[in-house]
Coordinates of C-alpha atoms in Angstrom, one line a residue:
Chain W
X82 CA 76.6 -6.5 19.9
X83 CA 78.4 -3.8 18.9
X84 CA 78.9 0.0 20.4
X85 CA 76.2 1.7 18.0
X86 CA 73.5 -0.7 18.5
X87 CA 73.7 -0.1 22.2
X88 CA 73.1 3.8 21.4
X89 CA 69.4 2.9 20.0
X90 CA 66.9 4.2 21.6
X91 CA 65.5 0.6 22.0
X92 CA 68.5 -0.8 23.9
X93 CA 68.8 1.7 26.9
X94 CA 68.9 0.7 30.0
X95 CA 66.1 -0.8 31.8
X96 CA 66.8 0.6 35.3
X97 CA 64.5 4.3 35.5
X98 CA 66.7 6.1 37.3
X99 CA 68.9 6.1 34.6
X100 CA 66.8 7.3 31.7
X101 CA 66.2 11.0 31.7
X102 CA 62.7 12.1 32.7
X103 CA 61.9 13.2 29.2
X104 CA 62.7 9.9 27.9
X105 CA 60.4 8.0 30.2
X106 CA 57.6 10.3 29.6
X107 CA 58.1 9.3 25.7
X108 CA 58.0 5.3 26.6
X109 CA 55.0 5.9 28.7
X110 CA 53.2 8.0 25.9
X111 CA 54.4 5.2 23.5
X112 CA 53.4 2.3 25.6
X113 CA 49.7 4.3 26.2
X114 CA 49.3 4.6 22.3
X115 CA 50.5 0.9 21.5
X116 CA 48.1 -0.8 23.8
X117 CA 45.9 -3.4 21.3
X118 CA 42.2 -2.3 22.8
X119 CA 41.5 1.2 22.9
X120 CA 42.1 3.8 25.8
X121 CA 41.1 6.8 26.9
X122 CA 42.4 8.5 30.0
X123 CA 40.6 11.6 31.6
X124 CA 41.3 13.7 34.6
X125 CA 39.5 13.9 37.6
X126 CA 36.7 15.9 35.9
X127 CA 36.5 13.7 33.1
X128 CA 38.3 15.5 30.8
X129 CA 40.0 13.5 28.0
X130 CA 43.5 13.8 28.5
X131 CA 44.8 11.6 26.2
X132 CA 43.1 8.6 23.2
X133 CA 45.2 5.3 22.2
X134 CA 45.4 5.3 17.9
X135 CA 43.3 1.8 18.5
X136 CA 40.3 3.8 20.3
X137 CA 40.8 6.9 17.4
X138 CA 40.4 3.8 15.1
X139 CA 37.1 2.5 17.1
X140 CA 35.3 5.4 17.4
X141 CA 36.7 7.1 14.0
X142 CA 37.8 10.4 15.9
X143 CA 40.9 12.3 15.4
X144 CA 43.1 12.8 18.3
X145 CA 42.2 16.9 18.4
X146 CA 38.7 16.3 18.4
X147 CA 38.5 14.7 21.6
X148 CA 41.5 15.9 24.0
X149 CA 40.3 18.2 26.7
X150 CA 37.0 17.4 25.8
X151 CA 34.7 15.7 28.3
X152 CA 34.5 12.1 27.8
X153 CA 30.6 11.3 27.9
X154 CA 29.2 14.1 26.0
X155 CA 31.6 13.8 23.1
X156 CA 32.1 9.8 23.5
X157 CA 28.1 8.8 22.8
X158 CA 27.3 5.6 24.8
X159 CA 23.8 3.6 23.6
X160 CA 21.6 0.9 24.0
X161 CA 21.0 -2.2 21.7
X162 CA 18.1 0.2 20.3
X163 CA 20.4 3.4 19.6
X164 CA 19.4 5.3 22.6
X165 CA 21.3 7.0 24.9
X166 CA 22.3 5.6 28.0
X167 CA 21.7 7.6 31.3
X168 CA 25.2 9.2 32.1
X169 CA 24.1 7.1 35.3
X170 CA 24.8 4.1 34.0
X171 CA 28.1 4.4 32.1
X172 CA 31.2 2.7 33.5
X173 CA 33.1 5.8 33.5
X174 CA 30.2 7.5 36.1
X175 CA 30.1 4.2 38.1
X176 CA 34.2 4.9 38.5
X177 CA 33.9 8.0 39.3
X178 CA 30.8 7.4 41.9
X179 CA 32.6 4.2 43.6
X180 CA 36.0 4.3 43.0
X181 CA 36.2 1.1 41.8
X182 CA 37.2 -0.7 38.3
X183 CA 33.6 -1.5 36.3
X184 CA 33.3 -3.6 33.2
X185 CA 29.7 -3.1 30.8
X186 CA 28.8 -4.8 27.5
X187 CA 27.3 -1.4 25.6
X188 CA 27.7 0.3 22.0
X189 CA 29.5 3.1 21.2
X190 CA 28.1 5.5 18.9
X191 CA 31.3 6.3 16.3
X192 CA 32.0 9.8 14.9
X193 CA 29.9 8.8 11.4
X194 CA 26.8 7.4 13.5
X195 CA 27.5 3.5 13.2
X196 CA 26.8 2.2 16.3
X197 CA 29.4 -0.2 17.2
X198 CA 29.1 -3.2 20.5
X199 CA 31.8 -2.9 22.7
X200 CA 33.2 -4.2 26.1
X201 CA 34.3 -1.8 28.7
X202 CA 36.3 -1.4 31.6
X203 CA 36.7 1.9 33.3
X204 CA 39.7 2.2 36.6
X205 CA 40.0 5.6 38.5
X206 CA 43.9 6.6 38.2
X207 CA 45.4 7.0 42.0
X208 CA 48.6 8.5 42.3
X209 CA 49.8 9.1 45.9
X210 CA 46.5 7.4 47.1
X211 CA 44.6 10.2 45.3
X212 CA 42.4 9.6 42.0
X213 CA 43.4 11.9 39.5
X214 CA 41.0 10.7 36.5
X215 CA 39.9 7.4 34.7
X216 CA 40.9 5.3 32.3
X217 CA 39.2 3.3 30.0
X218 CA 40.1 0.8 28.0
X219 CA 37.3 -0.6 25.4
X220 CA 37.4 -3.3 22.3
X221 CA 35.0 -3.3 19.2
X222 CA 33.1 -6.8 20.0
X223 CA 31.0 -6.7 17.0
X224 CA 33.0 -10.3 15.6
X225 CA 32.1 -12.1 19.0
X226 CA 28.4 -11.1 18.7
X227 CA 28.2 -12.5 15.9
X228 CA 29.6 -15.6 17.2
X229 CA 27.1 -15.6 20.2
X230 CA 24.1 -15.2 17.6
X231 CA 25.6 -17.9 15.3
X232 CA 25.6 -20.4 18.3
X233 CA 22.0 -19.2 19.9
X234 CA 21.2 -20.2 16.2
X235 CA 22.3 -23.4 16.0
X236 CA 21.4 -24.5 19.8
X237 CA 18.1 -23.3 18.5
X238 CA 17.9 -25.6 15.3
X239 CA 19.4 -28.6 17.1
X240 CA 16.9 -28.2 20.0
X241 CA 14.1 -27.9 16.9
X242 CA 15.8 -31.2 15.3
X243 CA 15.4 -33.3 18.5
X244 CA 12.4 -32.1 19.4
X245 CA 10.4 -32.8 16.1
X246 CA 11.1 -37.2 15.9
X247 CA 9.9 -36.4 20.1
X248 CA 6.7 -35.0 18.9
X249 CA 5.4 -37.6 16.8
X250 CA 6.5 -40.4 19.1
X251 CA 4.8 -38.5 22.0
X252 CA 1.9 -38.0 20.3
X253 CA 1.3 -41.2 18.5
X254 CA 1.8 -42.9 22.2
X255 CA -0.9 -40.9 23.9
X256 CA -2.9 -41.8 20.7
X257 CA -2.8 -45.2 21.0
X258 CA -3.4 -45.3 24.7
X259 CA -6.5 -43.0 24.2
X260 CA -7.5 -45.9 22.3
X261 CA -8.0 -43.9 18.5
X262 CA -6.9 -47.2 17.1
X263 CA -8.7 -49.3 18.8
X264 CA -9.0 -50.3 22.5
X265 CA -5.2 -51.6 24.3
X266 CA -5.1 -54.4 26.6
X267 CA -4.0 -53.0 30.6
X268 CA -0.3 -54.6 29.8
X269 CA 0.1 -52.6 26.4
X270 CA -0.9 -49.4 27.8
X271 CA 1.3 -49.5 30.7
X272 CA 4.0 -50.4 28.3
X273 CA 3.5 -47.3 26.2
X274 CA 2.8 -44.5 29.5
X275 CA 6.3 -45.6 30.0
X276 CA 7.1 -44.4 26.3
X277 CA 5.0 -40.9 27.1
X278 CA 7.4 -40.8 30.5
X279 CA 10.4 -41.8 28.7
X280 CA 9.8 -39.0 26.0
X281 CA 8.9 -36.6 29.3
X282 CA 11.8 -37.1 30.3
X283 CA 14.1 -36.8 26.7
X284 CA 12.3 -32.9 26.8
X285 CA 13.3 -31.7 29.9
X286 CA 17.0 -33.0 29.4
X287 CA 16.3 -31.1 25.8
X288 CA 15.4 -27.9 27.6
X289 CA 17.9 -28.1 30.8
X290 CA 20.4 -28.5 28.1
X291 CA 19.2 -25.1 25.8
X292 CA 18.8 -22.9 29.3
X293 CA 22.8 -24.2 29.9
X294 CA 23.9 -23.2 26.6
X295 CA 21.7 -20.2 26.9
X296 CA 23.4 -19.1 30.6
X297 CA 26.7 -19.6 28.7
X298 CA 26.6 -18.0 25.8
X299 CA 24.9 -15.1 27.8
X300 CA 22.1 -15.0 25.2
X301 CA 19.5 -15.9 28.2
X302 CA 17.1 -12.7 28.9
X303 CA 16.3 -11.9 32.0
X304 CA 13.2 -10.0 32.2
X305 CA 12.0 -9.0 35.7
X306 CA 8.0 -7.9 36.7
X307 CA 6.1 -7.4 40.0
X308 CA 6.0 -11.3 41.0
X309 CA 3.8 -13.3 43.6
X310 CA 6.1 -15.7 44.9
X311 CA 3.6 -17.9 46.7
X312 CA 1.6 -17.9 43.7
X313 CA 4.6 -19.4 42.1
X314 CA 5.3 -22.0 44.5
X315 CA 1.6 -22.6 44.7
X316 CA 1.8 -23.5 40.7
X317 CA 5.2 -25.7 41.2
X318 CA 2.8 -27.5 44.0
X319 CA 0.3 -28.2 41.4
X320 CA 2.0 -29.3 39.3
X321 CA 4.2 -31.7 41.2
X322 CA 1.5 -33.1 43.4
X323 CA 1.0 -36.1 40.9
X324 CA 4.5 -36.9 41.2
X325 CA 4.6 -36.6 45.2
X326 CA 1.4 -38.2 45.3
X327 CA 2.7 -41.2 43.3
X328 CA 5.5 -41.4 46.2
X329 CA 2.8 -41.0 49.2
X330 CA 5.0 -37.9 49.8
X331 CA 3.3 -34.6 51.7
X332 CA 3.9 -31.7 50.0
X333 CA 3.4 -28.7 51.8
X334 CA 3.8 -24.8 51.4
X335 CA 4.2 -22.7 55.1
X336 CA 4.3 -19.0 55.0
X337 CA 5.5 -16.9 57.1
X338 CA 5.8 -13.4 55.7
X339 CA 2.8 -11.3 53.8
X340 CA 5.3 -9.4 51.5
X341 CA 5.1 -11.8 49.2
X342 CA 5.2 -9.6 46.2
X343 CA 8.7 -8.9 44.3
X344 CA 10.3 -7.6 40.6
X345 CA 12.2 -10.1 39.3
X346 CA 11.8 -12.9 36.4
X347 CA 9.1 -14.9 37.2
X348 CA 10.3 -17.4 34.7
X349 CA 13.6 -18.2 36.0
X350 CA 12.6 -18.0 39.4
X351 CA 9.9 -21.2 38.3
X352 CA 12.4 -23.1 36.7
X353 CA 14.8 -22.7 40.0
X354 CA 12.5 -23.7 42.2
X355 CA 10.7 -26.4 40.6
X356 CA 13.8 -28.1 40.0
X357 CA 14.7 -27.5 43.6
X358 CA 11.0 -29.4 45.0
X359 CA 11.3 -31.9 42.1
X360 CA 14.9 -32.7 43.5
X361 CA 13.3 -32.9 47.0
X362 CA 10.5 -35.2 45.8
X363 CA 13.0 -37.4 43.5
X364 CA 15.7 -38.3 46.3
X365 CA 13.0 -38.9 49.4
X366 CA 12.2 -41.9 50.2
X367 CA 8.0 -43.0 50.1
X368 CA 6.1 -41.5 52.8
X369 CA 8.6 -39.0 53.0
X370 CA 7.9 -34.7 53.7
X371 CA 8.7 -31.9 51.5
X372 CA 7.9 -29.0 53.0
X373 CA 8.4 -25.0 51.3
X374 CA 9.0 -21.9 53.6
X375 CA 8.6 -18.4 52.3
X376 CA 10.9 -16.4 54.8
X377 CA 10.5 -12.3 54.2
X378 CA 13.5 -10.4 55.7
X379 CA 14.5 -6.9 54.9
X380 CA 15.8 -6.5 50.9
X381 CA 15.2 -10.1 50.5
X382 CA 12.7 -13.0 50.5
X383 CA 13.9 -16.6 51.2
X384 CA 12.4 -19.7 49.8
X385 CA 13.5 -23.0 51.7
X386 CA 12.8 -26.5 50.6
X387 CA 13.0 -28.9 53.3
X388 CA 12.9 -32.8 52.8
X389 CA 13.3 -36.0 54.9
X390 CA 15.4 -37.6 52.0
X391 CA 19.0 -39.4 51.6
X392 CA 20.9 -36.3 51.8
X393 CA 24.1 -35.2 50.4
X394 CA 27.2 -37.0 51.8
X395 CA 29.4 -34.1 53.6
X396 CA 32.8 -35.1 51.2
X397 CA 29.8 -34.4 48.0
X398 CA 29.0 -31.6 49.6
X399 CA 31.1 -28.5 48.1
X400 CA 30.7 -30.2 44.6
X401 CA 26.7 -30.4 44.1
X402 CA 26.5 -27.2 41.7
X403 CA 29.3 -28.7 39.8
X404 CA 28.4 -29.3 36.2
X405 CA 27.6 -33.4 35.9
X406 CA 28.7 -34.1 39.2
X407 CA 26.4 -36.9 40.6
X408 CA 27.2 -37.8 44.3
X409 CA 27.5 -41.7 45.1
X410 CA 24.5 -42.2 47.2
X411 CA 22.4 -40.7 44.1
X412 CA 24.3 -42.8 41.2
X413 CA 23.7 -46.1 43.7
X414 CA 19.8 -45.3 43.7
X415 CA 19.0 -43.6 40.5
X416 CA 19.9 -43.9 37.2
X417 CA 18.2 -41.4 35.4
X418 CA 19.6 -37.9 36.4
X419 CA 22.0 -36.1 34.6
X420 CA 24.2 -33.7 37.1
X421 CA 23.1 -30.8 35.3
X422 CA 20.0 -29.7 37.6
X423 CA 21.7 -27.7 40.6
X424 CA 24.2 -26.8 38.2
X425 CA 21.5 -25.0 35.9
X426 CA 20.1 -23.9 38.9
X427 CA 22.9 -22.1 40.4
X428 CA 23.7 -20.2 36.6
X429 CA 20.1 -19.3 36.7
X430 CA 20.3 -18.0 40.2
X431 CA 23.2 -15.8 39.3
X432 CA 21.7 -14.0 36.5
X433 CA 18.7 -12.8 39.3
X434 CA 20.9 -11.5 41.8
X435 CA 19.5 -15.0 43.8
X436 CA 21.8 -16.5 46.1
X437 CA 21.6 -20.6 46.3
X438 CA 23.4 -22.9 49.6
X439 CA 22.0 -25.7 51.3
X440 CA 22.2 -27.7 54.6
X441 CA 22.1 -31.5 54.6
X442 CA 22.7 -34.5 56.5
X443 CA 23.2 -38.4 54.8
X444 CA 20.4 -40.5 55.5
X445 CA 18.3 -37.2 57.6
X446 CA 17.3 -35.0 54.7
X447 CA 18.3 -31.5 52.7
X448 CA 17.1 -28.2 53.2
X449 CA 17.9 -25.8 49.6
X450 CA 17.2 -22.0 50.5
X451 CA 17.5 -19.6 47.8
X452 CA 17.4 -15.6 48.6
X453 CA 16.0 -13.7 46.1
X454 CA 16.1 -9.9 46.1
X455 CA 13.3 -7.7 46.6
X456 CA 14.4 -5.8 43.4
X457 CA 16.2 -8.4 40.5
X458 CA 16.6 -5.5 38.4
X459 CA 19.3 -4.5 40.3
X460 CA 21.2 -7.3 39.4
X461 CA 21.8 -6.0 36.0
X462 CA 24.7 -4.2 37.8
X463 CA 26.9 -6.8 38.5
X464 CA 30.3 -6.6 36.6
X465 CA 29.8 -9.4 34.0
X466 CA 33.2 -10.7 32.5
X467 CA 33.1 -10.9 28.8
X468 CA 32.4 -15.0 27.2
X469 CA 35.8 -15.6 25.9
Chain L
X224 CA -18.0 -27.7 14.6
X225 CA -14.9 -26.0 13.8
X226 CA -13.3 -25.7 10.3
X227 CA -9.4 -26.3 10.9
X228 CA -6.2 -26.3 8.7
X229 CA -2.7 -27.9 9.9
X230 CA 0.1 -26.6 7.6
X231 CA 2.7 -29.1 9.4
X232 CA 5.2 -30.9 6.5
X233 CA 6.0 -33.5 9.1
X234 CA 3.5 -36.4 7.2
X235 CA 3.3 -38.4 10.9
X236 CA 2.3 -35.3 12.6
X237 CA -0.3 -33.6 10.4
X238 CA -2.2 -37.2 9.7
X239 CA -2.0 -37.4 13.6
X240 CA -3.3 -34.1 14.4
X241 CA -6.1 -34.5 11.7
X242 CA -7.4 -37.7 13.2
X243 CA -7.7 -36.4 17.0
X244 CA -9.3 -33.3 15.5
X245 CA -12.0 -35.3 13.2
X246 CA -12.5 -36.9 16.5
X247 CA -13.7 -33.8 17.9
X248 CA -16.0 -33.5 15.0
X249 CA -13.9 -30.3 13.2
X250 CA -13.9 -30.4 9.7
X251 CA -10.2 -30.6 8.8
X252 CA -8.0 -29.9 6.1
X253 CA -4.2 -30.2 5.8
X254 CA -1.3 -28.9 3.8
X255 CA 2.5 -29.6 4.2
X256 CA 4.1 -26.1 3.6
X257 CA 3.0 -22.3 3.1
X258 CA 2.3 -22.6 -0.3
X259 CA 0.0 -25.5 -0.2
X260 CA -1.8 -23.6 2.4
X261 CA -2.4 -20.5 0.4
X262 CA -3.5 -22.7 -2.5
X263 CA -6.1 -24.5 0.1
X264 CA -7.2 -21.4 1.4
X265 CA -8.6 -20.2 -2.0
X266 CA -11.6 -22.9 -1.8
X267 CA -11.5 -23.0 2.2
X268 CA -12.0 -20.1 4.9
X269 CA -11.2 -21.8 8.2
X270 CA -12.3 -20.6 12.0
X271 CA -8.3 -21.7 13.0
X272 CA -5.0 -22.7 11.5
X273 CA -2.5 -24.9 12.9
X274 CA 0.9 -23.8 11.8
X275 CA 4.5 -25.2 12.0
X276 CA 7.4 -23.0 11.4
X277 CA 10.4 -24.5 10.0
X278 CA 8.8 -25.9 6.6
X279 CA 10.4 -26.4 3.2
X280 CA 9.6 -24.1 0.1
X281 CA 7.5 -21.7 2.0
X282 CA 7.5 -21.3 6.0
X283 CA 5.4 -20.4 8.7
X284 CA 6.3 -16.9 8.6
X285 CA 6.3 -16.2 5.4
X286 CA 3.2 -17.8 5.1
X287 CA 2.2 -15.5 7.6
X288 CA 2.8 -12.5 5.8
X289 CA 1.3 -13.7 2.1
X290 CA -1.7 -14.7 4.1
X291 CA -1.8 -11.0 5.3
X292 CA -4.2 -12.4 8.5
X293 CA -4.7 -9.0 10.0
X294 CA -5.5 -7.2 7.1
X295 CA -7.7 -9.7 5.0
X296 CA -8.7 -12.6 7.6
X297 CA -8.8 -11.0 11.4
X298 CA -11.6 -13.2 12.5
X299 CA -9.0 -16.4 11.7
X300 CA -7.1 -17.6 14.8
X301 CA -3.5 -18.9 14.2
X302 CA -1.5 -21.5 16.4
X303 CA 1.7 -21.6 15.7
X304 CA 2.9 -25.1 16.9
X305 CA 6.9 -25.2 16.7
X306 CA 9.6 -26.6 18.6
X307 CA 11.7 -23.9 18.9
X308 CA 10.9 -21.9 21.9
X309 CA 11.6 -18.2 23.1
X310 CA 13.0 -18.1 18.8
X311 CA 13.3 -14.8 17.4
X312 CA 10.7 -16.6 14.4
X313 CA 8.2 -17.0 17.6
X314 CA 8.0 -13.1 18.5
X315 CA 8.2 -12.8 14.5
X316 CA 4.9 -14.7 14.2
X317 CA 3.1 -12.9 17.4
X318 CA 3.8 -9.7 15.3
X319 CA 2.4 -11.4 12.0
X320 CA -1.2 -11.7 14.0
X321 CA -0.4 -15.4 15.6
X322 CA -2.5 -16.2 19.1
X323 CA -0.3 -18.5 21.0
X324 CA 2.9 -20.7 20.3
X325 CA 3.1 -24.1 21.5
X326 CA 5.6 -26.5 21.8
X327 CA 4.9 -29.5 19.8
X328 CA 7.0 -32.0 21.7
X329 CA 5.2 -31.2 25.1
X330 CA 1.5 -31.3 23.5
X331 CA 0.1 -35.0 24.5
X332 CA -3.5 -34.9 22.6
X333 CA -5.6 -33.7 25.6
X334 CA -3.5 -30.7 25.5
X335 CA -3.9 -29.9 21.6
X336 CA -8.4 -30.4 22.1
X337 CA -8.2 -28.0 24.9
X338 CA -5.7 -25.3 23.4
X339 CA -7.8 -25.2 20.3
X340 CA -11.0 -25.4 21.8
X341 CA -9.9 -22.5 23.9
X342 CA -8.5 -20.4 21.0
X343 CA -11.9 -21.3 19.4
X344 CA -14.4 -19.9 22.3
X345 CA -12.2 -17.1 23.0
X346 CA -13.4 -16.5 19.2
X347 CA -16.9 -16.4 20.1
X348 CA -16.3 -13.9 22.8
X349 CA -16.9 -16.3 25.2
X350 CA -14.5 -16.1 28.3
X351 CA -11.9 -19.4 28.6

């Protein structure tokens, strides 16, 4: 390399202490604007002190417009429906309020109106264990939306294609054992109820396998109401007790709280917990007990579902909400499931604010609690990372 | 009894669905897309519809909106049986005047009598 090359302002020295201070200022300045995503630093009012050229190029601002202006009056943040978002609920606030780094899916509203989606992440700046501002560093996810959509899409028309052959074999089954053409012998109609179950059992796989997809392409919707919990486990009860009947299995529901009302997605919390009881039915043995708990304790209400079944061996035991993972007792007895149950369960769970564990012994029986907050809606807080 | 129309282009399904229905003693007529429907509809004002979505030349919705149930027919109650569920086509048809969506692949017989039985006294005013 020769002398003059070494001069460049590209090849001085690495070590700081040699570079003058004006110098490093310039690399930092330059390293600031060169970052791919765009940034926007602001001081400890929330000033904007200084905008990336990717975030200029985002929100379609020029760098005068915004410096020294303060960041969420002139940097519009709105909802999927092009409303403003309370200042409340902006990353940069949460920062501000918590100290902490916070990361949002939201839409920025650019200079000439477009509304653009965007991912977020706001940090408070310490220097000397002090915060001296934000920053924020955002990208346009408009191309990844799209993705999402074009996948919900699909999952949607696949689900449709296997569903439709189901239909008419379903249909045409019960048809035949109703007797519309013509009156079965005992033998045939036992042959084709295990058809109907069969085809039972082809649409729940169908629809475990679309709330999956759903969890993770983060396309499910969670929407949370004033719900009766033991008017949902009473339902779950219902409709299981032809299963748990068919096993001489008692079923029972024991209270012990009377706050039994909470806001969350009655829904999800149904599908949770009937595949919860229907796991409890499934792996106890006939003439076994399943017994449901409704627990009330400060913030939070606790379901428990207690059987006398095979268990979970204790090596299985830190793998059950694995996706497809089967334990060995299970695989030896039955065939049929599909190790996506507790794992669908546990996704579902997250997206409540619910909390899912268990206690279990081989050959004694399982208890499954899930806590599930008083107030769901609170769980649409929780830092989400973006689907990459 | 009930007048009834299945627009479903599945053959299996719609000759399935009429004969449980004709059991019930409804008078049932079927078509196997939107268009069909509309052309039926000219000689044939039913109490229900049966409706699939996904169909070829016209669909469900777009059936919907030539039909123009509100405006014109508000006294007709429309199923839509699918098998896509929580689709963005399902809140699509709700808007377009549907009553309920079901899910085809989960309907055993039983299930279809009582739905549209339902739908139909609801009709009447009288309370399911």
């Amino acid at each position: 390399m020769s002398d003059s090359s070494t001069k460049d302002r590209g090849q001085k020295p690495l070590i700081e202490g040699r570079v003058p201070a004006a110098e490093l200022r310039a690399r930092s300045e330059a390293l600031f604007m060169s970052i791919g995503d765009g940034a926007i630093a602001t001081d400890e009012f929330g000033k904007i002190t200084r905008v990336n050229a990717a975030g200029l190029k985002i929100l379609g601002f020029k760098e005068h417009e915004l410096i020294g202006e303060w960041f969420p009056s002139k940097i519009v943040a709105v909802d999927e429906f092009d409303q403003p978002l309370n200042l409340i609920d902006r990353p940069i606030t949460q920062t501000f309020l918590t100290g902490k780094s916070v990361s949002k899916r939201m839409y920025y509203r650019t200079k000439s109106g477009d509304v653009k989606p965007v991912f977020v992440t706001t940090a408070p700046i310490i220097l000397k264990k002090r915060p001296i501002g934000a920053i924020e560093v955002f990208r346009d996810i408009t191309v990844e939306n799209e993705i999402d959509r074009m996948k919900s899409e699909f999952i949607s028309l696949a689900s449709h294609q296997l569903r439709t052959p189901l239909s008419a074999i379903k249909t045409y089954s019960h048809m035949l054992i109703e007797g519309f053409m013509g009156e079965l012998e005992p033998a045939q109609k036992k042959a084709l109820q295990t058809v109907v179950i069969a085809t039972n059992r082809m649409n729940e796989l169908i629809s475990t396998l679309l709330n999956i997809t759903r969890i993770e392409s983060g396309s499910i919707s969670v929407a949370p109401k004033p719900t009766n919990i033991q008017k949902v486990v009473e339902e779950i009860i219902k409709e299981l007790a032809h299963t748990a009947s068919a096993k001489s299995i008692t079923l029972t529901l024991e209270s012990t709280t009377n706050q039994l009302s909470l806001r969350t997605d009655a829904l999800i919390v149904k599908e949770i917990l009937t595949n919860l009881v229907s796991n409890a039915i499934k792996y106890t043995p006939e003439g076994g007990k399943v017994n449901i708990r409704l627990v009330g304790k400060g913030q939070r209400l606790t379901v428990s579902i207690t059987d006398t079944g095979i268990g979970i061996p204790e090596h299985a035991q830190d793998q059950i909400f694995t996706k497809f993972f089967r334990a060995a007792n299970v695989v030896r007895r039955e065939t049929s499931g599909t190790g996506l149950g507790l794992y669908l369960v546990k996704g579902l769970a997250d997206q409540i604010g619910a909390k899912v564990w268990f206690k279990s012994v081989e050959n004694q029986g399982s208890t499954f609690y899930v806590s599930l907050p008083r107030d769901s809606f609170k769980a649409e807080h929780v830092v989400r990372p973006p689907d990459e | 009894m009930a007048k009834i129309l299945i627009v479903e282009d599945d053959t299996d399904l719609n000759a399935a669905y009429k004969l449980i229905l004709e059991r019930d003693n409804h008078t049932v007529k079927s078509a196997f897309n939107g268009q069909e429907a509309l052309e039926v509809l000219k000689s044939f004002e039913p109490d229900l519809i049966l409706l699939d979505l996904l169909m070829p030349i016209m669909g469900g919705l777009e059936f919907l909106q030539n039909y123009e149930l509100h405006k014109k027919h508000p006294n007709v109650k429309v199923l839509i049986f699918t098998n896509m569920e929580n689709s963005p086509e399902v809140s699509e048809a709700y808007k377009l005047g549907a009553h309920r969506a079901i899910i085809k692949s989960w309907t055993a017989p039983q299930n279809l009598t009582r739905v549209i039985n339902d739908a139909l006294a609801e009709k009447r005013g009288v309370t399911a």
